[in-house]
Amino acid sequence: MEKEAKIYVAGAGTLIGSAIVRQLRGQGYTNVLIDEPDFTDAFAVDSYFAQKQPDYVFVAAGKSGGIGANQKLPAVLILDNLLVACHVTHSAYRYGTKKLLYLASSCCYPKLCPQPMRVEYLFTGPLEPSNEAYAMGKLAGIQLCQAYHRQYGMNFISAIPANAFGPGDDFSLGDSHVIAALIRKVHEAKTQGLPFVEVWGTGSPRREFIYADDLGDACIFTMLNYNGSEPINLGTGGDISIKELAELIREISGYTGQIRFDSNQPDGMPVKFMDSRPLRELGWEVKTDFRSALKETYQWFRTAKPSCQS
Ligand code: GDP
């Protein structure tokens, strides 16, 4: 990928897309396109590709959310992600994109997947019911890349990121992912002097998290160094329980109240921890340690615009 190549980040407004854009610009790529045609409209996407003819495409578009959003909005999530995947990959094919990286999700792995999760475990068991619809949309994206590679010889690859977090995340209470939700809950409890914070589920599920900027860097690295037809996991090699996470956020924020668990709320997948050795063997390394990344995100939230906190 030449520094002056035309690189399109579809979904530049998302947490992951904006991190890819920051990293690309920071690494000296000079021709980064960030426009957002209506991805649900085949004609709009086709017209955009006809006009811009990007050389490289990162697909970070598509609606997503935490366990709450997945339960409340399955139709929205599957439809949006299917349309994004179909429209962007097909237009990239039609207008001769040299290489495309599609970003899937660790929800694509079966609910009771052996850990750490390896790409060969995809499609080997039922999905976690709470995020089945979203995961099916993302699995279709992986399959589209493989099909366009097989039938048309397109260099369309896919990657499965660990749970991303960082500045610019969605900090709404109902739809966000766990780190953003807990940062907000703990900060509000601290500033309002509340005696406890309620954390969903039992606290026992384990998750692997990746800082958005590190993920952006991993995506560029993957675009430059990976050409396999199987997806590649983009993880950090470490996981943490939700209980430990809540304690860490409490400590970083300086909140002295209690953490309580609401086991009426769902846990989702018991563990999500990916085998990212293939990525490391290619030479990629995590840049930001988890604690500093959480601190950065907490600092960002404290100074963020209220529109991010509805
Ligand atoms: P998941 O990885 O798809 O399950 O996505 P989430 O980030 O939404 O949730 C991760 C875990 O954190 C699940 O076990 C949730 O039950 C737990 N969790 C605890 N409190 C919260 C919260 O306030 N919001 C969210 N989204 N998850 C929470």
mmCIF file of C-alpha atoms in Angstrom, residues 182 196-205 241-244 246-247 258-265 267:
data_model
loop_
_atom_site.group_PDB
_atom_site.id
_atom_site.type_symbol
_atom_site.label_atom_id
_atom_site.label_comp_id
_atom_site.label_asym_id
_atom_site.label_seq_id
_atom_site.Cartn_x
_atom_site.Cartn_y
_atom_site.Cartn_z
ATOM 1 C CA LEU A 182 -18.864 1.044 33.162
ATOM 2 C CA PHE A 196 -22.880 1.591 44.524
ATOM 3 C CA VAL A 197 -22.672 0.885 40.815
ATOM 4 C CA GLU A 198 -24.662 -1.867 39.172
ATOM 5 C CA VAL A 199 -22.832 -4.109 36.724
ATOM 6 C CA TRP A 200 -24.828 -6.402 34.428
ATOM 7 C CA GLY A 201 -24.589 -10.147 34.787
ATOM 8 C CA THR A 202 -22.535 -12.177 37.231
ATOM 9 C CA GLY A 203 -19.161 -10.531 36.593
ATOM 10 C CA SER A 204 -17.651 -13.898 35.694
ATOM 11 C CA PRO A 205 -17.573 -13.634 31.855
ATOM 12 C CA SER A 241 -13.180 -10.916 33.870
ATOM 13 C CA ILE A 242 -15.946 -8.312 33.973
ATOM 14 C CA LYS A 243 -15.557 -8.208 37.765
ATOM 15 C CA GLU A 244 -11.827 -7.436 37.466
ATOM 16 C CA ALA A 246 -15.154 -3.111 37.013
ATOM 17 C CA GLU A 247 -12.639 -3.018 39.886
ATOM 18 C CA GLN A 258 -19.386 -0.639 45.915
ATOM 19 C CA ILE A 259 -19.644 -2.690 42.748
ATOM 20 C CA ARG A 260 -22.843 -4.789 42.651
ATOM 21 C CA PHE A 261 -23.788 -7.431 40.119
ATOM 22 C CA ASP A 262 -27.264 -7.685 38.645
ATOM 23 C CA SER A 263 -27.543 -11.338 37.668
ATOM 24 C CA ASN A 264 -30.964 -10.704 36.116
ATOM 25 C CA GLN A 265 -29.059 -9.132 33.245
ATOM 26 C CA ASP A 267 -23.787 -12.491 30.694
#
